[in-house]
């Protein structure tokens, strides 16, 4: 008898499988992943793992034995080639077919590649998988030995985390950002500027409005530098490209499911086919106002996984929790709650300026007088409180938010 097949053994796939079991599903669950490893954590790949401060066991998300105990059949190095919706089966790359009664798409995302001459040279790396991280670590060590600089293309979270890790190792690092500021799409200008200062204070060189012409290569077709449109050349023994990702929605598109920048799902993870749900980086979620939102985070994968499992069990479990995210750079932990796009007013709570080493603060974002998001740096209590306030739809005034003497927790009582 056909059971549930999950394509993608990452954060969202594992969560969906475990939530199905926790929800009482007794049929077979097959978790298919095309990587050589069982499920592992991706966030450390640009942080502790890249820094060599973590061992392999700590990277494991779920040991295969643990999944087996829950009667979740994990199959690694299995790539799904297509979905036959009419016959309710998936076709594997080896030509075999696997029937399903319910299908979960949890295929994640793929880094955008650099469409430039030299973009595929040796020593040019994106960062998504454990193999990518290991290749970058190896190249970093070589660059350190040969005293060759590192260039990071893209001042987003992954690029900046790699820059911080490389800099901590004593590497010469330059970050090239096409926009006029770091993390421009997600951070308020004041926080972008603060992060620029943080990186400069650690010795990272930042180039804004960077226009890259080509990557230069040596006779072995290995990268040797980055040439900008203005003619300048930055020597490099390693180039890390972090310019965003695109959703892995190719299987869904080929199967005729509704896709728009990702597999379109509702708040319960349902796709346009009642037998198919989707979760994680591969999705674009339709909001109540009809707009689509794409989130690439552990929380999104986890929450959508729970919702998708519930949907397959015939239950409604909409994902309505406040989005949150974190990023570690040097000794600073950024924690973000809510979505700050469209903010019209800001309030700063805590100590942001002067002594960067002792900084601990949060930026509260307001739209139409209502709190919509809070970004906290080394202020974990503010972050947890912010999630509660936002989940409850409660809002301090900007004056209250900025006043350290005002107990924001009192709003929750
Ligand atoms: P994935 O974890 O990518 O899993 C999808 C899996 O499906 C992959 O193993 C893929 O190979 C497999 N697959 C795809 N197609 C097929 C197919 N046809 N057949 C079989 N298998 C297939 N998020 C945070 O919240 N905080 C952070 O600090 C943070 N840091 C990050 C740092 C890095 C370096 C990276 C890469 C990501 C980071 N993220 C962070 C994002 C977070 O890791 C992702 O949002 C999350 O892993 C998404 O989970 P997922 O299950 O949707 O996708």
Short mmCIF file of C-alpha atoms and ligand atoms in Angstrom, two decimals:
data_model
loop_
_atom_site.label_atom_id
_atom_site.label_comp_id
_atom_site.label_asym_id
_atom_site.label_seq_id
_atom_site.Cartn_x
_atom_site.Cartn_y
_atom_site.Cartn_z
CA UNK A 1 0.00 0.00 0.00
CA UNK A 2 1.37 3.42 -0.99
CA UNK A 3 2.42 5.69 1.85
CA UNK A 4 3.90 9.14 2.10
CA UNK A 5 6.97 10.03 0.08
CA UNK A 6 9.08 13.05 1.02
CA UNK A 7 11.49 14.51 -1.52
CA UNK A 8 14.37 16.25 0.26
CA UNK A 9 15.98 15.05 3.52
CA UNK A 10 16.76 18.51 4.93
CA UNK A 11 15.18 20.63 7.65
CA UNK A 12 11.68 20.68 6.17
CA UNK A 13 11.65 17.04 5.06
CA UNK A 14 12.74 15.71 8.44
CA UNK A 15 10.26 17.93 10.30
CA UNK A 16 7.39 16.80 8.10
CA UNK A 17 8.29 13.13 8.58
CA UNK A 18 8.50 13.45 12.36
CA UNK A 19 5.33 15.52 12.60
CA UNK A 20 3.48 12.89 10.56
CA UNK A 21 4.51 10.23 13.08
CA UNK A 22 3.79 12.50 16.07
CA UNK A 23 0.37 13.16 14.53
CA UNK A 24 -0.42 9.45 14.50
CA UNK A 25 0.23 8.56 10.87
CA UNK A 26 0.81 4.80 10.78
CA UNK A 27 1.58 4.20 7.09
CA UNK A 28 5.01 4.10 5.49
CA UNK A 29 7.14 7.25 5.29
CA UNK A 30 10.01 7.36 2.81
CA UNK A 31 12.46 10.25 3.07
CA UNK A 32 14.48 10.66 -0.12
CA UNK A 33 17.62 12.80 -0.24
CA UNK A 34 20.10 13.20 -3.07
CA UNK A 35 23.06 14.07 -0.84
CA UNK A 36 25.59 11.48 0.38
CA UNK A 37 24.78 12.31 4.03
CA UNK A 38 21.79 11.88 6.25
CA UNK A 39 20.05 15.08 7.44
CA UNK A 40 22.48 17.72 8.76
CA UNK A 41 22.34 21.33 9.97
CA UNK A 42 23.16 23.94 7.32
CA UNK A 43 23.49 27.11 9.46
CA UNK A 44 26.87 26.11 10.98
CA UNK A 45 28.36 25.64 7.49
CA UNK A 46 29.21 29.35 7.31
CA UNK A 47 29.93 29.63 11.03
CA UNK A 48 31.41 27.07 13.48
CA UNK A 49 31.80 24.30 10.89
CA UNK A 50 33.73 26.51 8.49
CA UNK A 51 35.84 27.76 11.39
CA UNK A 52 36.72 24.15 12.24
CA UNK A 53 35.15 24.51 15.69
CA UNK A 54 32.66 21.67 15.36
CA UNK A 55 32.89 17.93 14.76
CA UNK A 56 30.90 15.85 12.34
CA UNK A 57 28.61 14.44 15.02
CA UNK A 58 27.45 17.94 15.99
CA UNK A 59 26.48 18.69 12.40
CA UNK A 60 24.09 15.73 12.26
CA UNK A 61 20.45 16.79 12.51
CA UNK A 62 18.98 13.30 12.91
CA UNK A 63 20.97 10.11 13.03
CA UNK A 64 19.61 7.49 10.62
CA UNK A 65 19.01 5.15 13.63
CA UNK A 66 16.78 7.73 15.23
CA UNK A 67 14.72 8.01 12.04
CA UNK A 68 14.60 4.22 11.77
CA UNK A 69 13.23 4.01 15.30
CA UNK A 70 10.36 6.19 14.16
CA UNK A 71 9.93 3.94 11.15
CA UNK A 72 10.98 6.68 8.78
CA UNK A 73 12.86 5.10 5.90
CA UNK A 74 15.77 7.35 4.93
CA UNK A 75 17.27 6.82 1.51
CA UNK A 76 20.33 8.92 0.69
CA UNK A 77 21.90 9.52 -2.73
CA UNK A 78 18.52 9.06 -4.34
CA UNK A 79 17.50 11.74 -6.78
CA UNK A 80 13.90 12.13 -7.85
CA UNK A 81 13.74 12.78 -11.58
CA UNK A 82 10.03 13.50 -12.01
CA UNK A 83 6.57 13.28 -10.52
CA UNK A 84 3.70 11.49 -12.25
CA UNK A 85 0.67 13.08 -10.61
CA UNK A 86 -1.90 11.07 -12.57
CA UNK A 87 -0.39 7.76 -11.43
CA UNK A 88 0.57 9.18 -8.00
CA UNK A 89 4.18 8.06 -8.21
CA UNK A 90 7.64 9.59 -8.26
CA UNK A 91 10.24 8.43 -10.74
CA UNK A 92 13.76 8.08 -9.48
CA UNK A 93 16.90 8.88 -11.46
CA UNK A 94 17.68 5.12 -11.64
CA UNK A 95 14.43 4.58 -13.53
CA UNK A 96 12.46 2.97 -10.70
CA UNK A 97 9.06 4.25 -9.55
CA UNK A 98 7.74 4.83 -6.05
CA UNK A 99 4.00 5.17 -5.51
CA UNK A 100 2.57 7.64 -3.01
CA UNK A 101 -0.73 8.39 -1.35
CA UNK A 102 0.66 11.75 -0.21
CA UNK A 103 3.74 13.60 -1.49
CA UNK A 104 5.88 16.18 0.28
CA UNK A 105 8.16 18.50 -1.70
CA UNK A 106 11.00 19.70 0.54
CA UNK A 107 13.67 20.21 -2.09
CA UNK A 108 15.27 23.38 -0.70
CA UNK A 109 17.05 25.96 -2.81
CA UNK A 110 20.17 26.42 -4.94
CA UNK A 111 22.64 29.31 -4.77
CA UNK A 112 22.56 31.66 -7.73
CA UNK A 113 25.69 31.33 -9.81
CA UNK A 114 27.74 34.18 -11.13
CA UNK A 115 26.97 34.66 -14.83
CA UNK A 116 30.39 36.11 -15.59
CA UNK A 117 33.54 35.05 -17.39
CA UNK A 118 35.58 32.94 -14.95
CA UNK A 119 32.53 32.29 -12.77
CA UNK A 120 33.17 28.53 -12.89
CA UNK A 121 36.92 28.65 -12.26
CA UNK A 122 38.52 26.52 -9.56
CA UNK A 123 38.52 28.40 -6.27
CA UNK A 124 35.13 30.02 -6.93
CA UNK A 125 32.57 28.60 -4.54
CA UNK A 126 28.96 29.02 -3.48
CA UNK A 127 27.95 27.68 -0.06
CA UNK A 128 24.99 25.37 0.37
CA UNK A 129 26.18 21.88 1.20
CA UNK A 130 28.67 20.25 3.49
CA UNK A 131 30.88 19.57 0.45
CA UNK A 132 30.81 23.28 -0.45
CA UNK A 133 31.85 24.22 3.09
CA UNK A 134 34.65 21.67 3.14
CA UNK A 135 35.96 22.85 -0.23
CA UNK A 136 35.92 26.47 1.00
CA UNK A 137 37.70 25.50 4.24
CA UNK A 138 40.39 23.70 2.28
CA UNK A 139 40.91 26.63 -0.04
CA UNK A 140 40.94 29.04 2.91
CA UNK A 141 43.76 27.09 4.50
CA UNK A 142 45.71 27.18 1.24
CA UNK A 143 45.18 30.93 0.88
CA UNK A 144 46.34 31.51 4.43
CA UNK A 145 49.46 29.48 3.77
CA UNK A 146 50.21 31.28 0.50
CA UNK A 147 49.09 34.66 1.85
CA UNK A 148 46.54 35.09 -0.91
CA UNK A 149 43.45 37.24 -0.29
CA UNK A 150 39.82 36.15 -0.17
CA UNK A 151 37.05 37.99 -2.01
CA UNK A 152 33.43 37.53 -1.02
CA UNK A 153 30.87 38.52 -3.63
CA UNK A 154 27.61 39.58 -1.97
CA UNK A 155 27.13 41.32 1.37
CA UNK A 156 24.22 39.14 2.50
CA UNK A 157 24.11 36.88 5.54
CA UNK A 158 26.08 33.97 4.11
CA UNK A 159 28.75 36.18 2.53
CA UNK A 160 29.21 38.20 5.72
CA UNK A 161 29.36 35.11 7.91
CA UNK A 162 32.04 33.64 5.66
CA UNK A 163 33.90 36.97 5.73
CA UNK A 164 33.80 37.02 9.54
CA UNK A 165 34.99 33.41 9.79
CA UNK A 166 37.82 33.97 7.30
CA UNK A 167 38.86 37.19 9.02
CA UNK A 168 38.95 35.46 12.41
CA UNK A 169 41.51 33.12 10.89
CA UNK A 170 43.62 36.11 9.92
CA UNK A 171 42.72 36.09 6.24
CA UNK A 172 42.83 39.22 4.07
CA UNK A 173 39.12 39.63 3.14
CA UNK A 174 37.26 42.00 0.81
CA UNK A 175 33.47 41.97 0.45
CA UNK A 176 32.03 43.25 -2.83
CA UNK A 177 28.42 44.41 -2.60
CA UNK A 178 26.42 45.60 -5.60
CA UNK A 179 24.09 47.76 -3.48
CA UNK A 180 25.08 50.89 -1.57
CA UNK A 181 24.86 49.05 1.80
CA UNK A 182 25.10 45.62 3.41
CA UNK A 183 22.00 43.47 3.88
CA UNK A 184 20.02 46.24 2.20
CA UNK A 185 16.88 44.17 1.62
CA UNK A 186 16.52 43.03 5.22
CA UNK A 187 18.07 45.57 7.58
CA UNK A 188 17.21 49.15 8.46
CA UNK A 189 19.89 51.57 7.18
CA UNK A 190 21.17 52.24 10.72
CA UNK A 191 21.80 48.53 11.28
CA UNK A 192 23.38 48.09 7.82
CA UNK A 193 25.79 50.89 8.70
CA UNK A 194 26.48 49.31 12.08
CA UNK A 195 27.34 45.97 10.45
CA UNK A 196 29.61 47.73 7.94
CA UNK A 197 31.43 49.34 10.86
CA UNK A 198 31.64 46.00 12.66
CA UNK A 199 33.31 44.36 9.67
CA UNK A 200 35.66 47.30 9.09
CA UNK A 201 36.65 47.26 12.76
CA UNK A 202 37.73 43.65 12.23
CA UNK A 203 39.76 44.60 9.18
CA UNK A 204 37.40 43.51 6.37
CA UNK A 205 37.50 45.75 3.31
CA UNK A 206 34.07 46.65 1.96
CA UNK A 207 33.35 47.82 -1.58
CA UNK A 208 29.83 49.13 -2.23
CA UNK A 209 28.13 49.66 -5.60
CA UNK A 210 30.62 47.10 -6.90
CA UNK A 211 30.29 46.22 -10.58
CA UNK A 212 32.20 43.10 -11.47
CA UNK A 213 33.41 42.55 -15.01
CA UNK A 214 35.06 39.15 -14.79
CA UNK A 215 36.98 36.74 -12.64
CA UNK A 216 40.56 36.42 -13.76
CA UNK A 217 42.11 32.98 -13.91
CA UNK A 218 45.63 31.61 -14.06
CA UNK A 219 46.98 29.04 -16.48
CA UNK A 220 45.43 26.19 -14.39
CA UNK A 221 41.98 27.74 -14.77
CA UNK A 222 42.01 28.65 -11.07
CA UNK A 223 40.76 32.02 -9.94
CA UNK A 224 43.47 34.64 -9.47
CA UNK A 225 41.47 37.83 -9.04
CA UNK A 226 38.28 39.81 -9.52
CA UNK A 227 38.22 42.55 -12.11
CA UNK A 228 35.78 45.41 -11.57
CA UNK A 229 34.16 47.44 -14.33
CA UNK A 230 36.24 50.48 -13.31
CA UNK A 231 39.34 48.48 -14.32
CA UNK A 232 40.64 47.73 -10.84
CA UNK A 233 41.79 44.21 -10.05
CA UNK A 234 41.48 42.54 -6.66
CA UNK A 235 43.85 39.57 -6.38
CA UNK A 236 42.13 36.49 -4.90
CA UNK A 237 42.97 32.87 -4.18
CA UNK A 238 39.38 32.15 -3.16
CA UNK A 239 36.13 33.77 -4.24
CA UNK A 240 32.96 32.96 -2.30
CA UNK A 241 29.76 33.87 -4.09
CA UNK A 242 26.75 34.62 -1.88
CA UNK A 243 24.27 36.40 -4.13
CA UNK A 244 21.07 34.67 -3.10
CA UNK A 245 19.27 31.45 -3.95
CA UNK A 246 16.46 30.26 -6.13
CA UNK A 247 13.82 27.77 -5.03
CA UNK A 248 14.19 24.20 -6.25
CA UNK A 249 10.77 24.09 -7.89
CA UNK A 250 11.77 22.38 -11.14
CA UNK A 251 10.11 19.04 -10.31
CA UNK A 252 6.91 20.85 -9.31
CA UNK A 253 6.94 23.02 -12.43
CA UNK A 254 7.44 20.02 -14.69
CA UNK A 255 4.52 18.31 -12.93
CA UNK A 256 2.28 21.30 -13.62
CA UNK A 257 1.93 22.55 -10.03
CA UNK A 258 1.42 26.27 -9.54
CA UNK A 259 4.85 27.89 -9.09
CA UNK A 260 5.90 31.51 -8.86
CA UNK A 261 9.40 32.13 -7.48
CA UNK A 262 8.82 28.79 -5.70
CA UNK A 263 6.12 26.18 -5.21
CA UNK A 264 3.01 28.15 -4.31
CA UNK A 265 1.47 26.92 -1.05
CA UNK A 266 -1.17 28.21 1.31
CA UNK A 267 -0.59 28.79 5.03
CA UNK A 268 -1.13 25.05 5.59
CA UNK A 269 1.54 24.02 3.08
CA UNK A 270 -0.97 22.77 0.50
CA UNK A 271 0.03 23.00 -3.16
CA UNK A 272 -2.37 23.22 -6.10
CA UNK A 273 -2.68 19.38 -5.99
CA UNK A 274 -4.58 18.05 -2.95
CA UNK A 275 -2.24 15.05 -2.67
CA UNK A 276 0.91 17.22 -2.60
CA UNK A 277 2.21 19.54 0.10
CA UNK A 278 5.46 21.51 0.17
CA UNK A 279 7.63 23.05 2.87
CA UNK A 280 10.83 25.05 3.33
CA UNK A 281 13.07 26.99 0.96
CA UNK A 282 11.37 25.55 -2.13
CA UNK A 283 8.05 27.27 -1.40
CA UNK A 284 6.42 30.65 -1.91
CA UNK A 285 3.59 31.09 0.60
CA UNK A 286 0.37 32.85 -0.37
CA UNK A 287 -0.66 35.36 2.29
CA UNK A 288 -4.20 36.41 3.10
CA UNK A 289 -3.85 39.57 0.97
CA UNK A 290 -2.88 37.45 -2.06
CA UNK A 291 0.79 38.37 -2.06
CA UNK A 292 3.55 35.75 -1.99
CA UNK A 293 6.27 35.52 0.59
CA UNK A 294 9.50 33.55 0.27
CA UNK A 295 11.46 32.86 3.44
CA UNK A 296 14.69 30.94 3.68
CA UNK A 297 15.13 30.04 7.31
CA UNK A 298 15.19 27.14 9.72
CA UNK A 299 12.01 28.39 11.39
CA UNK A 300 10.16 28.60 8.07
CA UNK A 301 11.20 25.06 7.13
CA UNK A 302 10.20 23.76 10.56
CA UNK A 303 6.84 25.54 10.77
CA UNK A 304 5.87 24.72 7.21
CA UNK A 305 6.90 21.11 7.81
CA UNK A 306 4.53 20.91 10.77
CA UNK A 307 1.73 22.52 8.76
CA UNK A 308 2.33 20.26 5.76
CA UNK A 309 2.20 17.13 7.93
CA UNK A 310 -1.06 18.30 9.50
CA UNK A 311 -2.53 18.98 6.05
CA UNK A 312 -1.74 15.42 4.94
CA UNK A 313 -3.52 14.21 8.07
CA UNK A 314 -6.57 16.26 7.09
CA UNK A 315 -6.02 18.93 9.72
CA UNK A 316 -5.68 22.70 9.42
CA UNK A 317 -2.53 24.05 11.04
CA UNK A 318 -1.81 27.37 9.40
CA UNK A 319 1.66 28.84 9.80
CA UNK A 320 0.93 32.25 11.24
CA UNK A 321 3.77 32.63 13.76
CA UNK A 322 6.04 35.66 13.48
CA UNK A 323 9.00 34.87 11.20
CA UNK A 324 12.39 34.85 12.93
CA UNK A 325 15.98 34.39 11.85
CA UNK A 326 19.47 34.68 13.27
CA UNK A 327 23.00 35.33 12.05
CA UNK A 328 26.33 35.02 13.89
CA UNK A 329 29.19 37.30 12.88
CA UNK A 330 32.27 37.59 15.14
CA UNK A 331 30.94 37.68 18.72
CA UNK A 332 27.67 39.31 17.66
CA UNK A 333 24.40 37.42 17.44
CA UNK A 334 21.76 39.12 15.32
CA UNK A 335 18.22 37.88 15.95
CA UNK A 336 15.40 39.15 13.82
CA UNK A 337 11.67 38.86 14.54
CA UNK A 338 8.99 39.93 12.09
CA UNK A 339 9.46 41.45 8.64
CA UNK A 340 10.69 45.02 8.62
CA UNK A 341 9.87 45.86 4.97
CA UNK A 342 7.74 48.99 4.71
CA UNK A 343 8.73 50.31 8.13
CA UNK A 344 8.16 54.05 8.53
CA UNK A 345 9.61 54.69 11.98
CA UNK A 346 12.31 53.16 14.15
CA UNK A 347 13.22 53.18 17.82
CA UNK A 348 16.54 52.02 19.25
CA UNK A 349 16.70 50.35 22.63
CA UNK A 350 20.03 49.78 24.35
CA UNK A 351 23.64 50.56 23.58
CA UNK A 352 24.48 50.63 19.89
CA UNK A 353 27.20 53.22 19.52
CA UNK A 354 30.55 54.02 20.95
CA UNK A 355 31.90 50.84 22.39
CA UNK A 356 31.17 48.26 19.70
CA UNK A 357 32.58 45.48 21.86
CA UNK A 358 29.94 46.02 24.54
CA UNK A 359 27.06 46.65 22.14
CA UNK A 360 23.69 45.19 23.08
CA UNK A 361 20.64 46.73 21.46
CA UNK A 362 17.46 46.26 19.45
CA UNK A 363 15.87 48.23 16.65
CA UNK A 364 12.06 48.33 16.76
CA UNK A 365 10.36 48.86 13.41
CA UNK A 366 6.94 50.53 13.17
CA UNK A 367 4.43 50.91 10.37
CA UNK A 368 1.33 53.05 10.85
CA UNK A 369 2.27 53.30 14.54
CA UNK A 370 2.27 49.51 14.97
CA UNK A 371 5.27 47.32 15.80
CA UNK A 372 6.10 45.09 12.80
CA UNK A 373 9.62 43.80 13.49
CA UNK A 374 12.50 43.85 15.96
CA UNK A 375 16.18 43.27 15.13
CA UNK A 376 18.32 42.53 18.18
CA UNK A 377 22.10 42.37 18.49
CA UNK A 378 23.40 40.51 21.55
CA UNK A 379 20.03 41.13 23.17
CA UNK A 380 18.39 37.71 23.37
CA UNK A 381 15.81 38.81 25.92
CA UNK A 382 14.54 41.59 23.63
CA UNK A 383 14.26 39.06 20.81
CA UNK A 384 12.22 36.53 22.76
CA UNK A 385 9.98 39.28 24.08
CA UNK A 386 9.58 40.71 20.58
CA UNK A 387 8.37 37.38 19.23
CA UNK A 388 5.75 37.24 21.97
CA UNK A 389 4.64 40.83 21.38
CA UNK A 390 4.41 40.31 17.60
CA UNK A 391 2.62 36.95 17.93
CA UNK A 392 0.08 38.61 20.23
CA UNK A 393 -0.26 41.68 17.97
CA UNK A 394 0.84 43.92 20.85
CA UNK A 395 2.75 47.12 20.25
CA UNK A 396 4.69 49.47 22.49
CA UNK A 397 4.91 53.08 21.36
CA UNK A 398 8.28 54.05 19.83
CA UNK A 399 8.95 56.09 22.99
CA UNK A 400 8.30 53.07 25.23
CA UNK A 401 10.48 50.88 23.01
CA UNK A 402 13.38 53.32 23.28
CA UNK A 403 13.04 53.72 27.06
CA UNK A 404 15.17 51.15 28.90
CA UNK A 405 13.26 52.08 32.05
CA UNK A 406 10.01 50.85 30.50
CA UNK A 407 9.37 47.14 31.01
CA UNK A 408 8.18 45.86 27.61
CA UNK A 409 7.22 42.60 29.32
CA UNK A 410 4.48 44.48 31.18
CA UNK A 411 2.58 44.69 27.87
CA UNK A 412 2.33 40.90 27.85
CA UNK A 413 0.78 40.61 31.30
P1 LIG B 1 17.41 21.97 2.55
O1 LIG B 1 17.92 21.95 3.94
O2 LIG B 1 18.29 22.56 1.49
O3 LIG B 1 17.01 20.48 2.13
C1 LIG B 1 16.60 20.16 0.83
C2 LIG B 1 17.21 18.85 0.43
O4 LIG B 1 16.54 18.35 -0.72
C3 LIG B 1 18.68 18.96 0.05
O5 LIG B 1 19.42 17.98 0.72
C4 LIG B 1 18.66 18.72 -1.45
O6 LIG B 1 19.87 18.17 -1.91
C5 LIG B 1 17.49 17.75 -1.57
N1 LIG B 1 16.91 17.64 -2.93
C6 LIG B 1 16.64 18.63 -3.80
N2 LIG B 1 16.12 18.14 -4.94
C7 LIG B 1 16.06 16.80 -4.79
C8 LIG B 1 15.62 15.72 -5.63
N3 LIG B 1 15.16 15.94 -6.86
N4 LIG B 1 15.71 14.44 -5.15
C9 LIG B 1 16.18 14.20 -3.89
N5 LIG B 1 16.60 15.18 -3.07
C10 LIG B 1 16.55 16.46 -3.51
N6 LIG B 1 18.74 29.78 8.41
C11 LIG B 1 18.52 30.34 9.62
O7 LIG B 1 17.37 30.41 10.06
N7 LIG B 1 19.57 30.84 10.36
C12 LIG B 1 20.86 30.80 9.90
O8 LIG B 1 21.78 31.27 10.58
C13 LIG B 1 21.11 30.19 8.64
N8 LIG B 1 22.37 30.08 8.16
C14 LIG B 1 22.59 29.42 6.98
C15 LIG B 1 23.90 29.26 6.53
C16 LIG B 1 24.14 28.60 5.34
C17 LIG B 1 25.55 28.41 4.87
C18 LIG B 1 23.06 28.08 4.57
C19 LIG B 1 23.32 27.35 3.28
C20 LIG B 1 21.76 28.25 5.01
C21 LIG B 1 21.50 28.92 6.21
N9 LIG B 1 20.20 29.09 6.69
C22 LIG B 1 20.00 29.69 7.91
C23 LIG B 1 19.04 28.68 5.88
C24 LIG B 1 18.53 27.33 6.29
O9 LIG B 1 19.59 26.41 6.43
C25 LIG B 1 17.54 26.86 5.24
O10 LIG B 1 16.49 27.79 5.17
C26 LIG B 1 16.99 25.47 5.54
O11 LIG B 1 18.03 24.52 5.53
C27 LIG B 1 15.92 25.09 4.54
O12 LIG B 1 15.54 23.76 4.73
P2 LIG B 1 14.87 22.92 3.53
O13 LIG B 1 14.54 21.61 4.10
O14 LIG B 1 13.84 23.73 2.87
O15 LIG B 1 16.04 22.79 2.46
#
